[in-house]
PDB file of C-alpha atoms in Angstrom:
ATOM      1  CA  MET A   7     -57.342  -2.627  34.918  1.00  0.00           C
ATOM      2  CA  PHE A   8     -59.723  -4.221  32.420  1.00  0.00           C
ATOM      3  CA  CYS A   9     -62.699  -2.019  31.445  1.00  0.00           C
ATOM      4  CA  PHE A  10     -65.419  -4.665  31.529  1.00  0.00           C
ATOM      5  CA  PHE A  11     -68.329  -2.438  32.502  1.00  0.00           C
ATOM      6  CA  LYS A  12     -69.711   0.994  31.752  1.00  0.00           C
ATOM      7  CA  GLU A  13     -72.162   3.230  33.521  1.00  0.00           C
ATOM      8  CA  ASN A  14     -75.738   3.325  32.367  1.00  0.00           C
ATOM      9  CA  VAL A  15     -76.496   7.052  32.186  1.00  0.00           C
ATOM     10  CA  ALA A  16     -80.228   6.503  32.487  1.00  0.00           C
ATOM     11  CA  ASN A  17     -80.322   4.985  35.971  1.00  0.00           C
ATOM     12  CA  GLY A  18     -76.770   4.991  37.303  1.00  0.00           C
ATOM     13  CA  THR A  19     -76.413   1.211  37.280  1.00  0.00           C
ATOM     14  CA  GLN A  20     -73.526  -0.614  35.623  1.00  0.00           C
ATOM     15  CA  ILE A  21     -73.875  -2.674  32.465  1.00  0.00           C
ATOM     16  CA  PHE A  22     -71.096  -5.124  31.707  1.00  0.00           C
ATOM     17  CA  ALA A  23     -69.405  -5.092  28.310  1.00  0.00           C
ATOM     18  CA  THR A  24     -67.397  -8.085  27.090  1.00  0.00           C
ATOM     19  CA  PRO A  25     -64.031  -7.390  25.445  1.00  0.00           C
ATOM     20  CA  ASN A  26     -63.413  -8.840  22.004  1.00  0.00           C
ATOM     21  CA  ALA A  27     -63.311 -12.601  22.523  1.00  0.00           C
ATOM     22  CA  THR A  28     -60.666 -14.781  20.921  1.00  0.00           C
ATOM     23  CA  THR A  29     -62.489 -16.891  18.338  1.00  0.00           C
ATOM     24  CA  GLU A  30     -59.751 -17.804  15.871  1.00  0.00           C
ATOM     25  CA  THR A  31     -58.827 -21.404  15.389  1.00  0.00           C
ATOM     26  CA  PRO A  32     -55.116 -22.390  15.430  1.00  0.00           C
ATOM     27  CA  GLN A  33     -55.165 -22.594  11.638  1.00  0.00           C
ATOM     28  CA  GLU A  34     -56.562 -19.079  11.301  1.00  0.00           C
ATOM     29  CA  GLU A  35     -54.489 -17.458  14.000  1.00  0.00           C
ATOM     30  CA  THR A  36     -51.058 -16.259  12.925  1.00  0.00           C
ATOM     31  CA  ILE A  37     -47.762 -15.841  14.715  1.00  0.00           C
ATOM     32  CA  LYS A  38     -48.032 -12.100  14.162  1.00  0.00           C
ATOM     33  CA  SER A  39     -51.470 -11.854  15.797  1.00  0.00           C
ATOM     34  CA  LEU A  40     -50.297 -13.886  18.775  1.00  0.00           C
ATOM     35  CA  GLN A  41     -47.299 -11.639  19.236  1.00  0.00           C
ATOM     36  CA  LYS A  42     -49.673  -8.667  19.351  1.00  0.00           C
ATOM     37  CA  LYS A  43     -51.712 -10.376  22.060  1.00  0.00           C
ATOM     38  CA  ILE A  44     -48.541 -11.007  24.045  1.00  0.00           C
ATOM     39  CA  ASP A  45     -47.563  -7.350  23.704  1.00  0.00           C
ATOM     40  CA  ASP A  46     -51.056  -6.175  24.712  1.00  0.00           C
ATOM     41  CA  VAL A  47     -51.260  -8.274  27.870  1.00  0.00           C
ATOM     42  CA  ILE A  48     -47.908  -7.077  29.280  1.00  0.00           C
ATOM     43  CA  PRO A  49     -49.141  -3.591  30.293  1.00  0.00           C
ATOM     44  CA  GLN A  50     -52.256  -5.215  31.784  1.00  0.00           C
ATOM     45  CA  ILE A  51     -50.023  -7.378  33.955  1.00  0.00           C
ATOM     46  CA  ASN A  52     -48.008  -4.375  35.077  1.00  0.00           C
ATOM     47  CA  LEU A  53     -51.139  -2.349  35.861  1.00  0.00           C
ATOM     48  CA  SER A  54     -52.676  -5.210  37.808  1.00  0.00           C
ATOM     49  CA  ALA A  55     -49.470  -5.690  39.802  1.00  0.00           C
ATOM     50  CA  ARG A  56     -49.378  -1.988  40.721  1.00  0.00           C
ATOM     51  CA  SER A  57     -53.005  -2.202  41.872  1.00  0.00           C
ATOM     52  CA  GLU A  58     -52.245  -4.902  44.440  1.00  0.00           C
ATOM     53  CA  GLN A  59     -52.870  -2.569  47.373  1.00  0.00           C
ATOM     54  CA  THR A  60     -55.092  -2.745  50.412  1.00  0.00           C
ATOM     55  CA  LYS A  61     -57.016   0.329  49.287  1.00  0.00           C
ATOM     56  CA  THR A  62     -57.933  -1.282  45.949  1.00  0.00           C
ATOM     57  CA  ALA A  63     -59.002  -4.473  47.721  1.00  0.00           C
ATOM     58  CA  GLN A  64     -61.293  -2.480  50.017  1.00  0.00           C
ATOM     59  CA  ILE A  65     -62.930  -0.761  47.035  1.00  0.00           C
ATOM     60  CA  TYR A  66     -63.849  -4.120  45.533  1.00  0.00           C
ATOM     61  CA  GLY A  67     -64.676  -5.679  48.887  1.00  0.00           C
ATOM     62  CA  ILE A  68     -62.110  -8.449  48.434  1.00  0.00           C
ATOM     63  CA  THR A  69     -58.802  -9.512  49.979  1.00  0.00           C
ATOM     64  CA  LEU A  70     -55.324  -8.568  48.842  1.00  0.00           C
ATOM     65  CA  GLU A  71     -54.735 -12.205  47.896  1.00  0.00           C
ATOM     66  CA  GLU A  72     -57.685 -12.076  45.501  1.00  0.00           C
ATOM     67  CA  LEU A  73     -56.137  -9.063  43.799  1.00  0.00           C
ATOM     68  CA  GLN A  74     -52.982 -11.077  43.274  1.00  0.00           C
ATOM     69  CA  ILE A  75     -55.024 -13.854  41.612  1.00  0.00           C
ATOM     70  CA  LYS A  76     -55.860 -11.471  38.772  1.00  0.00           C
ATOM     71  CA  THR A  77     -52.188 -10.700  38.126  1.00  0.00           C
ATOM     72  CA  ASN A  78     -51.325 -14.402  38.155  1.00  0.00           C
ATOM     73  CA  LYS A  79     -54.079 -15.199  35.675  1.00  0.00           C
ATOM     74  CA  LEU A  80     -52.851 -12.485  33.329  1.00  0.00           C
ATOM     75  CA  ARG A  81     -49.352 -13.932  33.523  1.00  0.00           C
ATOM     76  CA  ASP A  82     -50.783 -17.375  32.692  1.00  0.00           C
ATOM     77  CA  LEU A  83     -52.530 -15.791  29.714  1.00  0.00           C
ATOM     78  CA  GLN A  84     -49.236 -14.358  28.454  1.00  0.00           C
ATOM     79  CA  ILE A  85     -47.519 -17.756  28.863  1.00  0.00           C
ATOM     80  CA  THR A  86     -50.309 -19.541  26.980  1.00  0.00           C
ATOM     81  CA  TYR A  87     -50.107 -17.072  24.108  1.00  0.00           C
ATOM     82  CA  GLN A  88     -46.346 -17.662  23.955  1.00  0.00           C
ATOM     83  CA  GLN A  89     -46.821 -21.450  23.950  1.00  0.00           C
ATOM     84  CA  HIS A  90     -49.330 -21.161  21.120  1.00  0.00           C
ATOM     85  CA  LYS A  91     -46.934 -18.982  19.160  1.00  0.00           C
ATOM     86  CA  THR A  92     -44.161 -21.564  19.616  1.00  0.00           C
ATOM     87  CA  ALA A  93     -46.537 -24.311  18.459  1.00  0.00           C
ATOM     88  CA  LEU A  94     -47.357 -22.385  15.279  1.00  0.00           C
ATOM     89  CA  GLU A  95     -43.658 -21.873  14.567  1.00  0.00           C
ATOM     90  CA  LYS A  96     -43.133 -25.615  14.942  1.00  0.00           C
ATOM     91  CA  ASN A  97     -46.109 -26.202  12.670  1.00  0.00           C
ATOM     92  CA  LYS A  98     -44.380 -24.293   9.865  1.00  0.00           C
ATOM     93  CA  THR A  99     -41.217 -26.360  10.310  1.00  0.00           C
ATOM     94  CA  LEU A 100     -43.103 -29.671  10.231  1.00  0.00           C
ATOM     95  CA  LEU A 101     -44.987 -28.708   7.087  1.00  0.00           C
ATOM     96  CA  LEU A 102     -41.723 -27.878   5.332  1.00  0.00           C
ATOM     97  CA  GLU A 103     -40.180 -31.216   6.351  1.00  0.00           C
ATOM     98  CA  ILE A 104     -43.213 -33.129   5.126  1.00  0.00           C
ATOM     99  CA  GLN A 105     -43.143 -31.275   1.840  1.00  0.00           C
ATOM    100  CA  LYS A 106     -39.461 -32.148   1.367  1.00  0.00           C
ATOM    101  CA  MET A 107     -40.115 -35.825   2.136  1.00  0.00           C
ATOM    102  CA  LYS A 108     -42.983 -35.970  -0.354  1.00  0.00           C
ATOM    103  CA  GLU A 109     -40.946 -34.279  -3.056  1.00  0.00           C
ATOM    104  CA  LYS A 110     -38.030 -36.619  -2.416  1.00  0.00           C
ATOM    105  CA  LYS A 111     -39.793 -39.728  -3.813  1.00  0.00           C
ATOM    106  CA  ILE A 112     -37.016 -42.284  -3.610  1.00  0.00           C
ATOM    107  CA  ASP A 113     -37.138 -43.760  -7.095  1.00  0.00           C
ATOM    108  CA  ASP A 114     -33.499 -44.846  -6.820  1.00  0.00           C
ATOM    109  CA  PRO A 115     -32.674 -46.135  -3.297  1.00  0.00           C
ATOM    110  CA  SER A 116     -29.028 -46.563  -4.318  1.00  0.00           C
ATOM    111  CA  LEU A 117     -28.660 -42.800  -3.961  1.00  0.00           C
ATOM    112  CA  GLU A 118     -29.579 -43.000  -0.279  1.00  0.00           C
ATOM    113  CA  ILE A 119     -26.684 -45.174   0.928  1.00  0.00           C
ATOM    114  CA  SER A 120     -22.967 -45.144   0.223  1.00  0.00           C
ATOM    115  CA  GLN A 121     -22.511 -48.941   0.063  1.00  0.00           C
ATOM    116  CA  LYS A 122     -22.663 -50.707  -3.279  1.00  0.00           C
ATOM    117  CA  PRO A 123     -24.146 -54.156  -3.973  1.00  0.00           C
ATOM    118  CA  PRO A 124     -23.887 -56.937  -3.156  1.00  0.00           C
ATOM    119  CA  PHE A 125     -24.828 -56.261   0.480  1.00  0.00           C
ATOM    120  CA  ASN A 126     -24.008 -58.269   3.587  1.00  0.00           C
ATOM    121  CA  LEU A 127     -26.185 -58.950   6.612  1.00  0.00           C
ATOM    122  CA  SER A 128     -24.619 -56.108   8.593  1.00  0.00           C
ATOM    123  CA  ILE A 129     -25.959 -53.352   6.360  1.00  0.00           C
ATOM    124  CA  TYR A 130     -29.289 -55.167   6.198  1.00  0.00           C
ATOM    125  CA  ASP A 131     -29.464 -55.293   9.995  1.00  0.00           C
ATOM    126  CA  GLN A 132     -28.666 -51.595  10.274  1.00  0.00           C
ATOM    127  CA  TYR A 133     -31.741 -50.650   8.295  1.00  0.00           C
ATOM    128  CA  LEU A 134     -33.891 -53.198  10.102  1.00  0.00           C
ATOM    129  CA  ASP A 135     -32.825 -51.511  13.347  1.00  0.00           C
ATOM    130  CA  GLN A 136     -33.814 -48.153  11.890  1.00  0.00           C
ATOM    131  CA  ILE A 137     -37.236 -49.507  11.005  1.00  0.00           C
ATOM    132  CA  ASN A 138     -37.617 -50.824  14.541  1.00  0.00           C
ATOM    133  CA  ASP A 139     -36.648 -47.432  15.994  1.00  0.00           C
ATOM    134  CA  ILE A 140     -39.076 -45.594  13.739  1.00  0.00           C
ATOM    135  CA  GLN A 141     -41.873 -47.998  14.602  1.00  0.00           C
ATOM    136  CA  GLN A 142     -41.270 -47.246  18.265  1.00  0.00           C
ATOM    137  CA  GLN A 143     -41.407 -43.550  17.447  1.00  0.00           C
ATOM    138  CA  ILE A 144     -44.748 -44.055  15.716  1.00  0.00           C
ATOM    139  CA  GLU A 145     -46.107 -45.820  18.770  1.00  0.00           C
ATOM    140  CA  SER A 146     -44.864 -42.992  21.005  1.00  0.00           C
ATOM    141  CA  VAL A 147     -46.404 -40.326  18.772  1.00  0.00           C
ATOM    142  CA  ASN A 148     -49.717 -42.195  18.767  1.00  0.00           C
ATOM    143  CA  PHE A 149     -49.586 -42.262  22.554  1.00  0.00           C
ATOM    144  CA  LEU A 150     -48.958 -38.497  22.633  1.00  0.00           C
ATOM    145  CA  LYS A 151     -51.800 -38.012  20.169  1.00  0.00           C
ATOM    146  CA  ASN A 152     -54.211 -39.719  22.544  1.00  0.00           C
ATOM    147  CA  ILE A 153     -53.058 -37.458  25.373  1.00  0.00           C
ATOM    148  CA  ALA A 154     -53.370 -34.346  23.196  1.00  0.00           C
ATOM    149  CA  SER A 155     -56.885 -35.346  22.137  1.00  0.00           C
ATOM    150  CA  SER A 156     -57.857 -35.744  25.785  1.00  0.00           C
ATOM    151  CA  ASN A 157     -56.300 -32.375  26.653  1.00  0.00           C
ATOM    152  CA  LEU A 158     -58.279 -30.715  23.868  1.00  0.00           C
ATOM    153  CA  ILE A 159     -61.549 -32.186  25.132  1.00  0.00           C
ATOM    154  CA  GLN A 160     -60.784 -30.949  28.646  1.00  0.00           C
ATOM    155  CA  ALA A 161     -59.821 -27.499  27.348  1.00  0.00           C
ATOM    156  CA  LYS A 162     -63.116 -27.231  25.468  1.00  0.00           C
ATOM    157  CA  SER A 163     -65.021 -28.231  28.583  1.00  0.00           C
ATOM    158  CA  ARG A 164     -63.242 -25.557  30.649  1.00  0.00           C
ATOM    159  CA  LEU A 165     -63.990 -22.943  27.988  1.00  0.00           C
ATOM    160  CA  GLU A 166     -67.692 -23.802  27.974  1.00  0.00           C
ATOM    161  CA  GLU A 167     -67.750 -23.702  31.775  1.00  0.00           C
ATOM    162  CA  SER A 168     -66.098 -20.267  31.855  1.00  0.00           C
ATOM    163  CA  GLN A 169     -68.675 -18.953  29.382  1.00  0.00           C
ATOM    164  CA  LYS A 170     -71.463 -20.365  31.535  1.00  0.00           C
ATOM    165  CA  VAL A 171     -70.100 -18.545  34.606  1.00  0.00           C
ATOM    166  CA  ILE A 172     -70.109 -15.257  32.686  1.00  0.00           C
ATOM    167  CA  ARG A 173     -73.726 -15.739  31.598  1.00  0.00           C
ATOM    168  CA  ASN A 174     -74.794 -16.413  35.188  1.00  0.00           C
ATOM    169  CA  LEU A 175     -72.941 -13.362  36.487  1.00  0.00           C
ATOM    170  CA  ARG A 176     -74.504 -11.146  33.836  1.00  0.00           C
ATOM    171  CA  ASP A 177     -77.941 -12.428  34.734  1.00  0.00           C
ATOM    172  CA  SER A 178     -77.241 -11.600  38.381  1.00  0.00           C
ATOM    173  CA  ALA A 179     -75.981  -8.149  37.455  1.00  0.00           C
ATOM    174  CA  GLN A 180     -79.057  -7.381  35.347  1.00  0.00           C
ATOM    175  CA  ALA A 181     -81.384  -8.643  38.084  1.00  0.00           C
ATOM    176  CA  SER A 182     -79.731  -6.556  40.774  1.00  0.00           C
ATOM    177  CA  GLY A 183     -79.622  -3.513  38.509  1.00  0.00           C
ATOM    178  CA  ALA A 184     -83.382  -3.663  38.057  1.00  0.00           C
ATOM    179  CA  THR A 185     -84.025  -3.471  41.805  1.00  0.00           C
ATOM    180  CA  SER A 186     -81.231  -1.212  43.015  1.00  0.00           C
ATOM    181  CA  ILE A 187     -79.010   1.580  41.754  1.00  0.00           C
ATOM    182  CA  THR A 188     -76.382   0.861  44.408  1.00  0.00           C
ATOM    183  CA  PRO A 189     -73.046  -0.111  42.811  1.00  0.00           C
ATOM    184  CA  GLN A 190     -71.925  -3.704  43.496  1.00  0.00           C
ATOM    185  CA  PRO A 191     -68.128  -3.675  43.294  1.00  0.00           C
ATOM    186  CA  ASN A 192     -67.824  -7.292  44.432  1.00  0.00           C
ATOM    187  CA  LEU A 193     -70.015  -8.454  41.535  1.00  0.00           C
ATOM    188  CA  ASN A 194     -67.984  -6.277  39.204  1.00  0.00           C
ATOM    189  CA  TRP A 195     -64.826  -7.973  40.422  1.00  0.00           C
ATOM    190  CA  SER A 196     -66.286 -11.442  39.987  1.00  0.00           C
ATOM    191  CA  LEU A 197     -67.193 -10.723  36.392  1.00  0.00           C
ATOM    192  CA  GLU A 198     -63.792  -9.164  35.728  1.00  0.00           C
ATOM    193  CA  ILE A 199     -62.063 -12.345  36.888  1.00  0.00           C
ATOM    194  CA  ALA A 200     -64.573 -14.490  34.979  1.00  0.00           C
ATOM    195  CA  LEU A 201     -63.789 -12.645  31.751  1.00  0.00           C
ATOM    196  CA  ILE A 202     -60.073 -13.178  32.251  1.00  0.00           C
ATOM    197  CA  ASN A 203     -60.792 -16.867  32.865  1.00  0.00           C
ATOM    198  CA  GLU A 204     -62.691 -16.993  29.588  1.00  0.00           C
ATOM    199  CA  GLN A 205     -59.768 -15.417  27.721  1.00  0.00           C
ATOM    200  CA  LEU A 206     -57.379 -17.868  29.353  1.00  0.00           C
ATOM    201  CA  SER A 207     -59.637 -20.843  28.567  1.00  0.00           C
ATOM    202  CA  GLN A 208     -59.994 -19.740  24.929  1.00  0.00           C
ATOM    203  CA  ALA A 209     -56.232 -19.265  24.605  1.00  0.00           C
ATOM    204  CA  ASN A 210     -55.574 -22.685  26.100  1.00  0.00           C
ATOM    205  CA  TYR A 211     -58.151 -24.321  23.820  1.00  0.00           C
ATOM    206  CA  ASN A 212     -56.500 -22.791  20.741  1.00  0.00           C
ATOM    207  CA  TYR A 213     -53.079 -23.861  22.002  1.00  0.00           C
ATOM    208  CA  GLN A 214     -54.201 -27.458  22.634  1.00  0.00           C
ATOM    209  CA  LYS A 215     -55.728 -27.590  19.157  1.00  0.00           C
ATOM    210  CA  ALA A 216     -52.423 -26.444  17.658  1.00  0.00           C
ATOM    211  CA  GLN A 217     -50.587 -29.044  19.729  1.00  0.00           C
ATOM    212  CA  LEU A 218     -52.776 -31.849  18.421  1.00  0.00           C
ATOM    213  CA  ASN A 219     -52.294 -30.629  14.867  1.00  0.00           C
ATOM    214  CA  ASN A 220     -48.510 -30.687  15.330  1.00  0.00           C
ATOM    215  CA  ILE A 221     -48.567 -34.229  16.697  1.00  0.00           C
ATOM    216  CA  GLU A 222     -50.605 -35.382  13.695  1.00  0.00           C
ATOM    217  CA  LEU A 223     -47.997 -33.798  11.417  1.00  0.00           C
ATOM    218  CA  GLU A 224     -45.198 -35.510  13.349  1.00  0.00           C
ATOM    219  CA  LEU A 225     -46.980 -38.821  12.839  1.00  0.00           C
ATOM    220  CA  GLU A 226     -47.269 -38.193   9.106  1.00  0.00           C
ATOM    221  CA  LEU A 227     -43.589 -37.236   8.873  1.00  0.00           C
ATOM    222  CA  THR A 228     -42.482 -40.345  10.777  1.00  0.00           C
ATOM    223  CA  GLN A 229     -44.568 -42.600   8.547  1.00  0.00           C
ATOM    224  CA  LEU A 230     -42.987 -41.019   5.471  1.00  0.00           C
ATOM    225  CA  LYS A 231     -39.534 -41.708   6.901  1.00  0.00           C
ATOM    226  CA  LYS A 232     -40.516 -45.302   7.564  1.00  0.00           C
ATOM    227  CA  ALA A 233     -41.702 -45.743   3.989  1.00  0.00           C
ATOM    228  CA  SER A 234     -38.405 -44.319   2.748  1.00  0.00           C
ATOM    229  CA  ILE A 235     -36.333 -46.813   4.736  1.00  0.00           C
ATOM    230  CA  GLU A 236     -38.593 -49.691   3.738  1.00  0.00           C
ATOM    231  CA  SER A 237     -37.884 -48.926   0.079  1.00  0.00           C
ATOM    232  CA  ILE A 238     -34.149 -49.073   0.821  1.00  0.00           C
ATOM    233  CA  ILE A 239     -34.536 -52.405   2.621  1.00  0.00           C
ATOM    234  CA  THR A 240     -36.419 -53.847  -0.335  1.00  0.00           C
ATOM    235  CA  TRP A 241     -33.607 -52.797  -2.635  1.00  0.00           C
ATOM    236  CA  ILE A 242     -30.933 -54.283  -0.327  1.00  0.00           C
ATOM    237  CA  LYS A 243     -32.798 -57.582  -0.152  1.00  0.00           C
ATOM    238  CA  SER A 244     -32.735 -57.796  -3.934  1.00  0.00           C
ATOM    239  CA  ASP A 245     -28.940 -58.197  -3.842  1.00  0.00           C
ATOM    240  CA  LEU A 246     -28.164 -59.653  -0.433  1.00  0.00           C
ATOM    241  CA  GLN A 247     -25.130 -61.893   0.054  1.00  0.00           C
ATOM    242  CA  PHE A 248     -22.831 -62.804   2.931  1.00  0.00           C
ATOM    243  CA  ASP A 249     -19.573 -64.677   3.350  1.00  0.00           C
ATOM    244  CA  GLN A 250     -18.879 -67.307   5.980  1.00  0.00           C
ATOM    245  CA  SER A 251     -17.264 -64.887   8.456  1.00  0.00           C
ATOM    246  CA  ASP A 252     -20.364 -62.740   8.281  1.00  0.00           C
ATOM    247  CA  LEU A 253     -22.580 -65.751   8.895  1.00  0.00           C
ATOM    248  CA  ASP A 254     -20.453 -67.010  11.792  1.00  0.00           C
ATOM    249  CA  ARG A 255     -20.450 -63.613  13.460  1.00  0.00           C
ATOM    250  CA  HIS A 256     -24.239 -63.335  13.299  1.00  0.00           C
ATOM    251  CA  ILE A 257     -24.678 -66.855  14.626  1.00  0.00           C
ATOM    252  CA  GLU A 258     -22.334 -66.099  17.523  1.00  0.00           C
ATOM    253  CA  ASP A 259     -24.188 -62.893  18.368  1.00  0.00           C
ATOM    254  CA  LEU A 260     -27.530 -64.639  18.276  1.00  0.00           C
ATOM    255  CA  GLU A 261     -26.322 -67.566  20.367  1.00  0.00           C
ATOM    256  CA  ASN A 262     -24.978 -65.145  22.981  1.00  0.00           C
ATOM    257  CA  HIS A 263     -28.315 -63.397  23.062  1.00  0.00           C
ATOM    258  CA  SER A 264     -30.031 -66.752  23.298  1.00  0.00           C
ATOM    259  CA  LEU A 265     -28.104 -67.463  26.497  1.00  0.00           C
ATOM    260  CA  THR A 266     -29.334 -64.190  27.915  1.00  0.00           C
ATOM    261  CA  VAL A 267     -32.895 -65.124  27.012  1.00  0.00           C
ATOM    262  CA  GLN A 268     -32.485 -68.481  28.723  1.00  0.00           C
ATOM    263  CA  GLU A 269     -31.329 -66.740  31.888  1.00  0.00           C
ATOM    264  CA  LYS A 270     -34.433 -64.566  31.799  1.00  0.00           C
ATOM    265  CA  ASN A 271     -36.515 -67.694  31.305  1.00  0.00           C
ATOM    266  CA  LYS A 272     -35.047 -69.324  34.402  1.00  0.00           C
ATOM    267  CA  LYS A 273     -36.107 -66.328  36.454  1.00  0.00           C
ATOM    268  CA  SER A 274     -39.666 -66.425  35.128  1.00  0.00           C
ATOM    269  CA  GLU A 275     -41.926 -68.058  37.696  1.00  0.00           C
ATOM    270  CA  GLY A 276     -43.601 -71.254  36.532  1.00  0.00           C
ATOM    271  CA  VAL A 277     -41.949 -71.262  33.107  1.00  0.00           C
ATOM    272  CA  ARG A 278     -38.794 -73.214  33.860  1.00  0.00           C
ATOM    273  CA  ASN A 279     -40.838 -76.332  34.723  1.00  0.00           C
ATOM    274  CA  SER A 280     -42.802 -76.273  31.479  1.00  0.00           C
ATOM    275  CA  SER A 281     -41.919 -78.767  28.729  1.00  0.00           C
ATOM    276  CA  ASP A 282     -44.297 -77.249  26.174  1.00  0.00           C
ATOM    277  CA  THR A 283     -42.413 -74.712  24.052  1.00  0.00           C
ATOM    278  CA  THR A 284     -45.603 -73.217  22.654  1.00  0.00           C
ATOM    279  CA  SER A 285     -47.041 -72.608  26.103  1.00  0.00           C
ATOM    280  CA  VAL A 286     -43.767 -71.010  27.184  1.00  0.00           C
ATOM    281  CA  ILE A 287     -43.903 -68.567  24.287  1.00  0.00           C
ATOM    282  CA  LEU A 288     -47.571 -67.792  24.821  1.00  0.00           C
ATOM    283  CA  SER A 289     -47.013 -67.303  28.541  1.00  0.00           C
ATOM    284  CA  GLY A 290     -45.270 -64.004  27.814  1.00  0.00           C
ATOM    285  CA  ALA A 291     -41.998 -65.068  29.432  1.00  0.00           C
ATOM    286  CA  PHE A 292     -40.099 -63.901  26.381  1.00  0.00           C
ATOM    287  CA  PRO A 293     -40.255 -60.227  25.416  1.00  0.00           C
ATOM    288  CA  ARG A 294     -41.211 -59.576  21.801  1.00  0.00           C
ATOM    289  CA  GLU A 295     -37.675 -58.616  20.792  1.00  0.00           C
ATOM    290  CA  ASP A 296     -36.306 -61.858  22.317  1.00  0.00           C
ATOM    291  CA  LEU A 297     -38.738 -63.963  20.299  1.00  0.00           C
ATOM    292  CA  ILE A 298     -37.569 -62.200  17.154  1.00  0.00           C
ATOM    293  CA  PHE A 299     -33.959 -63.053  17.994  1.00  0.00           C
ATOM    294  CA  LEU A 300     -34.816 -66.683  18.712  1.00  0.00           C
ATOM    295  CA  GLY A 301     -36.661 -66.968  15.423  1.00  0.00           C
ATOM    296  CA  PHE A 302     -33.737 -65.434  13.546  1.00  0.00           C
ATOM    297  CA  LEU A 303     -31.335 -67.761  15.348  1.00  0.00           C
ATOM    298  CA  PHE A 304     -33.369 -70.798  14.298  1.00  0.00           C
ATOM    299  CA  PHE A 305     -33.411 -69.525  10.707  1.00  0.00           C
ATOM    300  CA  ILE A 306     -29.654 -68.917  10.580  1.00  0.00           C
ATOM    301  CA  ASN A 307     -28.804 -72.303  12.101  1.00  0.00           C
ATOM    302  CA  THR A 308     -31.138 -74.044   9.679  1.00  0.00           C
ATOM    303  CA  LEU A 309     -29.552 -72.178   6.800  1.00  0.00           C
ATOM    304  CA  LYS A 310     -26.093 -73.165   7.990  1.00  0.00           C
ATOM    305  CA  ASP A 311     -27.101 -76.840   8.146  1.00  0.00           C
ATOM    306  CA  VAL A 312     -28.461 -76.627   4.597  1.00  0.00           C
ATOM    307  CA  ILE A 313     -25.194 -75.126   3.360  1.00  0.00           C
ATOM    308  CA  LEU A 314     -23.020 -77.724   5.072  1.00  0.00           C
ATOM    309  CA  THR A 315     -25.224 -80.651   4.097  1.00  0.00           C
ATOM    310  CA  SER A 316     -25.564 -79.714   0.451  1.00  0.00           C
ATOM    311  CA  SER A 317     -21.852 -79.330  -0.229  1.00  0.00           C
ATOM    312  CA  GLY A 318     -20.075 -81.021   2.624  1.00  0.00           C
ATOM    313  CA  ARG A 319     -18.148 -77.788   3.294  1.00  0.00           C
ATOM    314  CA  ARG A 320     -18.697 -74.099   4.094  1.00  0.00           C
ATOM    315  CA  HIS A 321     -19.060 -71.756   1.112  1.00  0.00           C
ATOM    316  CA  ARG A 322     -20.705 -68.450   0.090  1.00  0.00           C
ATOM    317  CA  THR A 323     -24.460 -68.656  -0.198  1.00  0.00           C
ATOM    318  CA  PRO A 324     -26.033 -67.953  -3.568  1.00  0.00           C
ATOM    319  CA  GLN A 325     -27.131 -64.455  -4.334  1.00  0.00           C
ATOM    320  CA  ASN A 326     -30.603 -63.532  -3.028  1.00  0.00           C
ATOM    321  CA  VAL A 327     -30.731 -66.568  -0.718  1.00  0.00           C
ATOM    322  CA  LEU A 328     -32.369 -64.488   2.010  1.00  0.00           C
ATOM    323  CA  CYS A 329     -34.954 -62.785  -0.190  1.00  0.00           C
TER     324      CYS A 329
END
């Protein structure tokens, strides 16, 4: 059982003593110190579980179910310490990855891909797809960051509330001790549970702070990866060429996708009767990715017309025509 109070020898009343509170921030707390906290709370859990007896409940003037609450809270404390430890281990990994990305400094993008120039549209599209995927990852991480920030605010509020409960219970204990020397086991129990709640709230606050820090590192790492791919794309664009089969294949793919978009448009209420293209686009009938495809299709078809018109036949486009 936790020793949260001691007897006042002078008058026989009980004065409550707070155990060492957890005050470290996630940056200051180490994996080693968290492991020690996990090891220390295990015997407390076992002792609390063995004390779940009717006789102990009668001593405190509580129910057997209330005794079980203490054991459950101690188990939650152990789990939170373990989660925080895992978060700190992840933090170390993320910092190493970021350091490697910063040291990498892609001065020569040609070392990052196996293909040699000139490049066709296929390899260009592959890296554009990667950029799109990474951008979606950035948006997802930003979403998680907002959630983590909210969780941290809530954790801080719960910690402050738990500390307020302890202050009120101590005031009650001091007031009752001044008027009576009769032990108040129920008040002792309430403060014991309140102190465990404070430990749990502090542990959760530190864990949520570590979680937010990890998400911020993940965002930084993802942005570094995006910058790396963008440098490769810039280099590919500097020597981009394609033959007619490559052009025809892309046109066919885009036209097939265009048909799919048109089917979606037909199912959009009120859009199929509109003759104003601009209003159709602004109406939101086309998803963002579909508009990108339509724009690319228009560009490719226009390019094809220019090629055919200028020479009267199909031929390879000049180098860097798509820059």
